[in-house]
Coordinates of C-alpha atoms in Angstrom, one line a residue:
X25 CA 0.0 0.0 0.0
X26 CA 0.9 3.8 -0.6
X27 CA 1.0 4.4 3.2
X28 CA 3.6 1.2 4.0
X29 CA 5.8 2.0 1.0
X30 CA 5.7 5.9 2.8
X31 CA 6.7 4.4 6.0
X32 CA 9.2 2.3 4.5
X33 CA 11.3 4.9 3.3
X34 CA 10.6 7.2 6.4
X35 CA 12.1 4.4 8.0
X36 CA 15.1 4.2 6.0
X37 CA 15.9 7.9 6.4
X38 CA 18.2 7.8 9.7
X39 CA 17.9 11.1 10.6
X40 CA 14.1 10.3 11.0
X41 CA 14.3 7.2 12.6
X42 CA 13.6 6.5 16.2
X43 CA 13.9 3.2 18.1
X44 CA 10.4 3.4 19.5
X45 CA 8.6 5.0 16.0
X46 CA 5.5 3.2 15.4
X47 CA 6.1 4.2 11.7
X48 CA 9.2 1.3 11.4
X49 CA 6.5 -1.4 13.0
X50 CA 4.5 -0.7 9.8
X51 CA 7.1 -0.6 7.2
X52 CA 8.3 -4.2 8.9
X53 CA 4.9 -5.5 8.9
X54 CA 4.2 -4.6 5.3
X55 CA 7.8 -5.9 4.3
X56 CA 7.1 -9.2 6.2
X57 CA 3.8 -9.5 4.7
X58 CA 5.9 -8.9 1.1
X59 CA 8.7 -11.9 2.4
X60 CA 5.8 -14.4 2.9
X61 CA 4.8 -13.6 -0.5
X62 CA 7.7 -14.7 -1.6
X63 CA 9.2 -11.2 -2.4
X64 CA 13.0 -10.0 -1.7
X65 CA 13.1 -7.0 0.5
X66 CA 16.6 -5.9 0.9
X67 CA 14.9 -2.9 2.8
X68 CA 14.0 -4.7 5.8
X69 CA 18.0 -6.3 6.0
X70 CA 18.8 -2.7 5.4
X71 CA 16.1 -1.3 8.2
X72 CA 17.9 -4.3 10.7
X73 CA 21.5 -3.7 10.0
X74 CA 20.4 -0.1 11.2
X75 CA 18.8 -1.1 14.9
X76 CA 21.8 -4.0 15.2
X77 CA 24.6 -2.1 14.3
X78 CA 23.8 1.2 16.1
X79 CA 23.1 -1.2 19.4
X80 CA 27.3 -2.2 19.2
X81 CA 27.9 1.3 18.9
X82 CA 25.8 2.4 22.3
X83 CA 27.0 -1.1 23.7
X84 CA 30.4 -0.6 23.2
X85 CA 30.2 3.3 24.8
X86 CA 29.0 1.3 27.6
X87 CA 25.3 2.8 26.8
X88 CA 23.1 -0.5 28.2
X89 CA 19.9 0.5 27.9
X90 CA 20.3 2.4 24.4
X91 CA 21.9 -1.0 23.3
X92 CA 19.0 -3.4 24.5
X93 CA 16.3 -1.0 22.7
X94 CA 18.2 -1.2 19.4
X95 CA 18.8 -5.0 19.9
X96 CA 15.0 -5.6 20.8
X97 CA 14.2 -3.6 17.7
X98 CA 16.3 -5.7 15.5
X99 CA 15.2 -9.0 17.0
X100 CA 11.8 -7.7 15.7
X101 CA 12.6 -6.7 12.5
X102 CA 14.5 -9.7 11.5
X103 CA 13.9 -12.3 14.4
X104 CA 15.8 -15.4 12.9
X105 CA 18.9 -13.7 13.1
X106 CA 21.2 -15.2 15.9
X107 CA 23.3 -12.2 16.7
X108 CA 20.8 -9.6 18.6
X109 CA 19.4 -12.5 20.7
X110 CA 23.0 -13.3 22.0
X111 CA 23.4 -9.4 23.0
X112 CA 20.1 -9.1 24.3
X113 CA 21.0 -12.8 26.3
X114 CA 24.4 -11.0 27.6
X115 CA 23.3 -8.1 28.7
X116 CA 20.0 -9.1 30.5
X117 CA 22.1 -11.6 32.3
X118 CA 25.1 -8.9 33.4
X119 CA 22.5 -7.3 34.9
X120 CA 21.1 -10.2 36.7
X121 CA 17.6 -10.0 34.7
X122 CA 18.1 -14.4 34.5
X123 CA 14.3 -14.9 33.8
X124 CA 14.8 -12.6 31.0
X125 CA 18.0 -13.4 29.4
X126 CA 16.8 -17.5 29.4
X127 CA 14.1 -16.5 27.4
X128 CA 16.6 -14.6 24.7
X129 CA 18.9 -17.6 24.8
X130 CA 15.7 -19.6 24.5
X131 CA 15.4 -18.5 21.0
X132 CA 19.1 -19.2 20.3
X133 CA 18.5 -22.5 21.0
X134 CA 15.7 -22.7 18.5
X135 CA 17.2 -20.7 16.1
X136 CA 20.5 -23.3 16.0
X137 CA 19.8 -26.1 18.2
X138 CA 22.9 -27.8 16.9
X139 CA 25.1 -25.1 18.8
X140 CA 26.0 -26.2 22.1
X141 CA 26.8 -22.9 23.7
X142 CA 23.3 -21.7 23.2
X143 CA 22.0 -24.7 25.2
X144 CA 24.6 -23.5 27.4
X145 CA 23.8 -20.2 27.9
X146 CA 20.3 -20.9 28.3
X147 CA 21.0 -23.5 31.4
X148 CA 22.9 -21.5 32.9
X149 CA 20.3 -18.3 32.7
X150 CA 17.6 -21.6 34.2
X151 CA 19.8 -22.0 36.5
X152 CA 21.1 -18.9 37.9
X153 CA 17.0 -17.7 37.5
X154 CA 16.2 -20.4 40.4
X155 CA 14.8 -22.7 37.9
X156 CA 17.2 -25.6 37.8
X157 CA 14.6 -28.5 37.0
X158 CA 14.1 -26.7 34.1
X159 CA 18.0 -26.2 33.5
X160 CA 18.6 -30.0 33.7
X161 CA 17.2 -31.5 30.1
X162 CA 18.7 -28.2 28.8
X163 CA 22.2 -29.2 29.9
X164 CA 21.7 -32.7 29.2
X165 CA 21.0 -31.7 25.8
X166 CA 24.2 -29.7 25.4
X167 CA 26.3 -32.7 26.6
X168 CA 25.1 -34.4 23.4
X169 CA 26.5 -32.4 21.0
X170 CA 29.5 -31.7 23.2
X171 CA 30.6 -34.8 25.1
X172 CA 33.9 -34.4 26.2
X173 CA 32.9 -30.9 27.8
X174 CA 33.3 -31.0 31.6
X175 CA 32.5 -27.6 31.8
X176 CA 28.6 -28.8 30.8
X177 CA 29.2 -32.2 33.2
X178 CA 29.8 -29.4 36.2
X179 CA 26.3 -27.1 35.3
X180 CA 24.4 -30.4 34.9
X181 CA 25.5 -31.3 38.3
X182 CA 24.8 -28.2 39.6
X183 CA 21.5 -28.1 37.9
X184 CA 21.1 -31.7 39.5
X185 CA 22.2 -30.3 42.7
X186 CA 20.4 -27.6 42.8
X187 CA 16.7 -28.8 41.8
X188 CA 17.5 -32.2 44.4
X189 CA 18.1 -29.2 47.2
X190 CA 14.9 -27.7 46.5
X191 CA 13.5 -30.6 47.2
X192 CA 14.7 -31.3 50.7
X193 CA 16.0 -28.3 52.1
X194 CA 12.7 -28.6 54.7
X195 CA 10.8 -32.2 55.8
X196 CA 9.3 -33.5 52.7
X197 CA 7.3 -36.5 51.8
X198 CA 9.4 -39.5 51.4
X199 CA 8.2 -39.8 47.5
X200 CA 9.7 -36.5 46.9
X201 CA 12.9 -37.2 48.9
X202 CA 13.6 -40.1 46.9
X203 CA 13.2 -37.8 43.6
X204 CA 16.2 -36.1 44.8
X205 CA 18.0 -38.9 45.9
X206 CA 17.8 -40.1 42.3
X207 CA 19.2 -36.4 41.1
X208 CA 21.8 -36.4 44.1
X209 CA 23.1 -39.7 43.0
X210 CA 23.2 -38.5 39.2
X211 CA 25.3 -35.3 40.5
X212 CA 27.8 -37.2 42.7
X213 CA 28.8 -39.6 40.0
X214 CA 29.2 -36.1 37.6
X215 CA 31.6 -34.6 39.9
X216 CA 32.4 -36.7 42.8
X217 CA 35.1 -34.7 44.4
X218 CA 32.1 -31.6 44.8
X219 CA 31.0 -31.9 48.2
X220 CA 28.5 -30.0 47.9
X221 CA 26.4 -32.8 45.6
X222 CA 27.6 -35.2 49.1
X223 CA 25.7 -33.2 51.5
X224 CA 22.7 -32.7 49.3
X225 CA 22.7 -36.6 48.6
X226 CA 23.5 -36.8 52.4
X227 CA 20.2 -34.7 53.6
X228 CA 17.9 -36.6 50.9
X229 CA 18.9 -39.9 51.9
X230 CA 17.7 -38.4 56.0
X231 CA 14.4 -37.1 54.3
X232 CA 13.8 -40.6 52.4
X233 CA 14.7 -42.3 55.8
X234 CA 18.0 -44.3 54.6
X235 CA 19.4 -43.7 58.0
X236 CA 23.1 -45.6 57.1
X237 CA 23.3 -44.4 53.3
X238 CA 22.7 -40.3 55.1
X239 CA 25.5 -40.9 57.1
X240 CA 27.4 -42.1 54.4
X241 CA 27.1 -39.4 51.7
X242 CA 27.5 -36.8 54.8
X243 CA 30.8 -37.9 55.8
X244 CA 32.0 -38.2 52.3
X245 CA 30.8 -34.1 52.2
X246 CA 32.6 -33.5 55.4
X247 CA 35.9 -35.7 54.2
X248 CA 36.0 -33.3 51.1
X249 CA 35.1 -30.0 53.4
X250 CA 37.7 -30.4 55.7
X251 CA 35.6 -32.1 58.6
X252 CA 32.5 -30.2 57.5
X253 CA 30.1 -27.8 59.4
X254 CA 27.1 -27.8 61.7
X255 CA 24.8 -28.1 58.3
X256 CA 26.1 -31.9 58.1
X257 CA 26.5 -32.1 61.6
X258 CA 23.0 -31.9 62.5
X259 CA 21.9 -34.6 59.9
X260 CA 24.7 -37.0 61.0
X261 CA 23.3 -36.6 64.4
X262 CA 19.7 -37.4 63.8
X263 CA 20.7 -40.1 61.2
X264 CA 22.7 -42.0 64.2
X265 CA 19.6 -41.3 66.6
X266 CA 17.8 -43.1 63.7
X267 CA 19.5 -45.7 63.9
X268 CA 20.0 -46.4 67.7
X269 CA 23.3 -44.6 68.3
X270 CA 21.6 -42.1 71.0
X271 CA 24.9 -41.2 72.8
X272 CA 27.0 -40.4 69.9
X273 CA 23.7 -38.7 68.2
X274 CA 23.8 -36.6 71.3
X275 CA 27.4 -35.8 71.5
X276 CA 27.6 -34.5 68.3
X277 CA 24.5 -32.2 68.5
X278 CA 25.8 -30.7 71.8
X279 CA 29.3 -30.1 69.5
X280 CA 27.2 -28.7 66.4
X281 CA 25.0 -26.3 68.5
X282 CA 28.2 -24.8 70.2
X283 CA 30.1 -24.8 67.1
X284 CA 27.0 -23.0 65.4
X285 CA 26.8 -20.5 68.3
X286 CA 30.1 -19.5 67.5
X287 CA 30.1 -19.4 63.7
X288 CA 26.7 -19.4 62.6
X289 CA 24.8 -18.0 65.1
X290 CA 22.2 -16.4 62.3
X291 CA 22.4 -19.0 59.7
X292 CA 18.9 -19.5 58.3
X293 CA 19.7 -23.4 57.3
X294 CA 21.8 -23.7 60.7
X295 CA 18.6 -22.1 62.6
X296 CA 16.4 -24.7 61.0
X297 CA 18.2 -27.7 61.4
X298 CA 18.8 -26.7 64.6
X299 CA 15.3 -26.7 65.3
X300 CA 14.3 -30.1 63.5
X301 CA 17.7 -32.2 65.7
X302 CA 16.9 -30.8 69.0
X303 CA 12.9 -31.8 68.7
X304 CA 14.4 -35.3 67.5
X305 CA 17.5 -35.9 70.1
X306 CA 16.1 -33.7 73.1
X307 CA 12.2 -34.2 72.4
X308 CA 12.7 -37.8 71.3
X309 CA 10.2 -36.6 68.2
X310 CA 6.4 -36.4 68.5
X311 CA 4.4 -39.3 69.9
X312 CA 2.1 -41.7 68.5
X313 CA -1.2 -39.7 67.1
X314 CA -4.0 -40.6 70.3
X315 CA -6.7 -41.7 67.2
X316 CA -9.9 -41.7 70.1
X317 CA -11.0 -38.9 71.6
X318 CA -10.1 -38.4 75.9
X319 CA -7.9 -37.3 78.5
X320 CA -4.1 -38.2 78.2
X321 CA -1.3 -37.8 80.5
X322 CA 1.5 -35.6 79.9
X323 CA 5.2 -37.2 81.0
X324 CA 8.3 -35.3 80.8
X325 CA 10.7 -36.6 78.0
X326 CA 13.3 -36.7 80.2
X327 CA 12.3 -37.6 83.6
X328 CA 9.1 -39.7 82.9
X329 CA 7.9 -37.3 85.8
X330 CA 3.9 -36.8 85.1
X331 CA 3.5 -33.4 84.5
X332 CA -0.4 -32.8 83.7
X333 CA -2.9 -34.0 81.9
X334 CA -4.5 -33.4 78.5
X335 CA -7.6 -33.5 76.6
X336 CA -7.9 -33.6 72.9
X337 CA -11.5 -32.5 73.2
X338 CA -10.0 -28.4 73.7
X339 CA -6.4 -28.9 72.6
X340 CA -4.8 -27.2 75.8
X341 CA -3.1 -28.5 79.0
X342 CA -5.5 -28.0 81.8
X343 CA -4.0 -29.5 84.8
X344 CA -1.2 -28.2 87.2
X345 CA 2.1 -27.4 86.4
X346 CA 5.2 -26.5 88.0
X347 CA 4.2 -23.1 85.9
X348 CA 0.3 -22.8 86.4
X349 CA -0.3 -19.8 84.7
X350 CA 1.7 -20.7 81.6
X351 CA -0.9 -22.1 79.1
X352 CA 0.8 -25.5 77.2
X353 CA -0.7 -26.5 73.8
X354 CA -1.1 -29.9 72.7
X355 CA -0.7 -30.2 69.0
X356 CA -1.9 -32.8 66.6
X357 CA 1.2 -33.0 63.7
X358 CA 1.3 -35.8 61.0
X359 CA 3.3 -38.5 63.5
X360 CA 1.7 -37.7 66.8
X361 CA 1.2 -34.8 69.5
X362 CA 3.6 -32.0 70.4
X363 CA 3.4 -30.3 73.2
X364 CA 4.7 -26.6 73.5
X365 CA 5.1 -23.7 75.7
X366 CA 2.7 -20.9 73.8
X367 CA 5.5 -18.3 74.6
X368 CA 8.2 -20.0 73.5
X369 CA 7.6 -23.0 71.3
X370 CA 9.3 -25.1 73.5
X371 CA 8.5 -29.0 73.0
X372 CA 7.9 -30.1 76.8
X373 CA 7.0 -33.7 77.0
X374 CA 5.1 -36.2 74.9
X375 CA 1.4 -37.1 75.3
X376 CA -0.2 -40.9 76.2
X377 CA -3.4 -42.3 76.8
X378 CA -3.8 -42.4 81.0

């Protein structure tokens, strides 16, 4: 039409032109339209060596957001060409944008799936965007066509690493702990001397409830960390409680929670591991769930001393205690009843039918 041709050459007329003119969408639309006809347009090459080339010159004066409009523009004016997508793909993820920059390098890899560095880049953006499950068949993908890389065998292992982390990093089903047990495994035979991959392997084999197989993979983290921390000191401890060896369980929870209050005092993952050993080794865990309604007795875990009674009719400790006007909740969880100070949380005995 007369108005797209008008637009066209208004477009081609750089001292006219402007990154954001809506005049340039409508000469690229019409000379798209002409391209699916089966027409040559060297106008609309002409129109993106314009937006492309003028992005290198603000990114090279260090001019980032000048350089991601032109790049954008070109990646709409011509948007099989490879070259914007990568710029757009470096920048965005320079500047931490990762969601963004996996989606340019997304298009790389569908624009020239047989180029393993676009598969690479677009893991790593997955990855670094907190989307490693996502990262993982991208990486795999790139070890195909580049099999000898150990530079991709180290971000698939991360990716593994990372998505099997998510996965346990609080109590989980055992169905989902053994999902990342499976992807721990995968990332330890990757890059076995990591110990990072040991300690996540090491805290999903706790969460599946392989007791011995934890205890293994945590002191194969702590062999290749220098003795390790109170992150896999917690889990050894609880896995040893596990499996019957209370005294040393205890010993080394005492040594982790003075260690910790040295070191790592404000450690989110210390705090909460903290939390979930001392209900486990000091608490002795949750009781059975009481299934019929009545009154239960409250014993001290670790004096057996009767210390009140309950009902499960209100939910709260009614009888006497050596603190009578502290109210003590009794609290139905998945593996039996907690009992807990209301001002403080603190786990005070287990309950049992009287």
């Amino acid at each position: 039409s007369p108005l797209a041709h008008a637009a066209m050459r208004h477009a081609l007329q750089p001292k006219m032109r402007r990154v954001d003119d809506p005049l340039v969408d409508l000469a690229v639309y019409h000379a798209r339209l002409q391209g699916e006809l089966g027409l040559v347009n060297n106008d609309l090459i002409q129109l993106y060596e314009y937006y492309f080339f003028n992005g290198n010159g603000y990114y090279n004066r260090g001019m980032k957001d000048e350089a991601l409009a032109y790049y954008r523009r070109a990646t709409q004016i011509l948007p099989k060409r490879a070259k914007p997508w990568i710029m757009l793909g470096t920048i965005l993820f320079n500047r931490k944008q990762f969601d963004e920059s996996a989606e340019a390098y997304r298009k790389l890899v569908a624009l020239q799936p047989d180029n393993d560095l676009h598969h690479s880049r677009l893991g790593i953006g997955l990855t670094q965007a907190g989307r490693p499950h996502e990262a993982i068949p991208v990486f795999r993908a790139a070890i195909k066509l580049n099999p000898e890389s150990s530079d991709l065998q180290n971000r698939l292992a991360t990716a593994l690493n990372n998505s099997a982390w998510d996965l346990v990093k609080e109590p989980t089903d055992k169905s989902v702990a053994q999902q990342a047990v499976k992807l721990g495994t995968e990332g330890t035979e990757l890059t076995p001397k990591k110990w990072t991959v040991w300690h996540t392997l090491g805290v999903a084999q706790y969460r599946a409830g392989n007791w011995q197989e934890a205890v293994d993979a945590l002191e194969k983290s702590m062999t290749l960390k220098s003795g390790g921390d109170c992150h896999d000191w917690f889990f050894v401890a609880m896995a040893r409680w596990q499996l019957g060896q209370q005294e040393e369980a205890r010993q080394l929870y005492e040594k982790s929670v003075a260690w910790m209050d040295e070191h790592m005092s404000e450690d989110n993952y210390a705090l909460a591991f903290r939390a979930e050993a001392e209900l486990l080794i000091k608490h002795n865990g949750p009781a059975s769930i009481p299934r019929d309604r009545g009154t239960y007795m409250i014993r001290s875990v670790q004096s057996n001393k009767r210390l009140g009674v309950a009902t499960n009719e209100s939910d709260v400790v009614l009888d006497a205690w050596s603190e009578p006007h502290v109210i003590w909740m009794l609290e139905q969880v998945e593996d039996g009843f907690r009992i807990t100070n209301t001002d403080n949380d603190l786990v005070l005995g287990v309950a049992g039918k009287e």
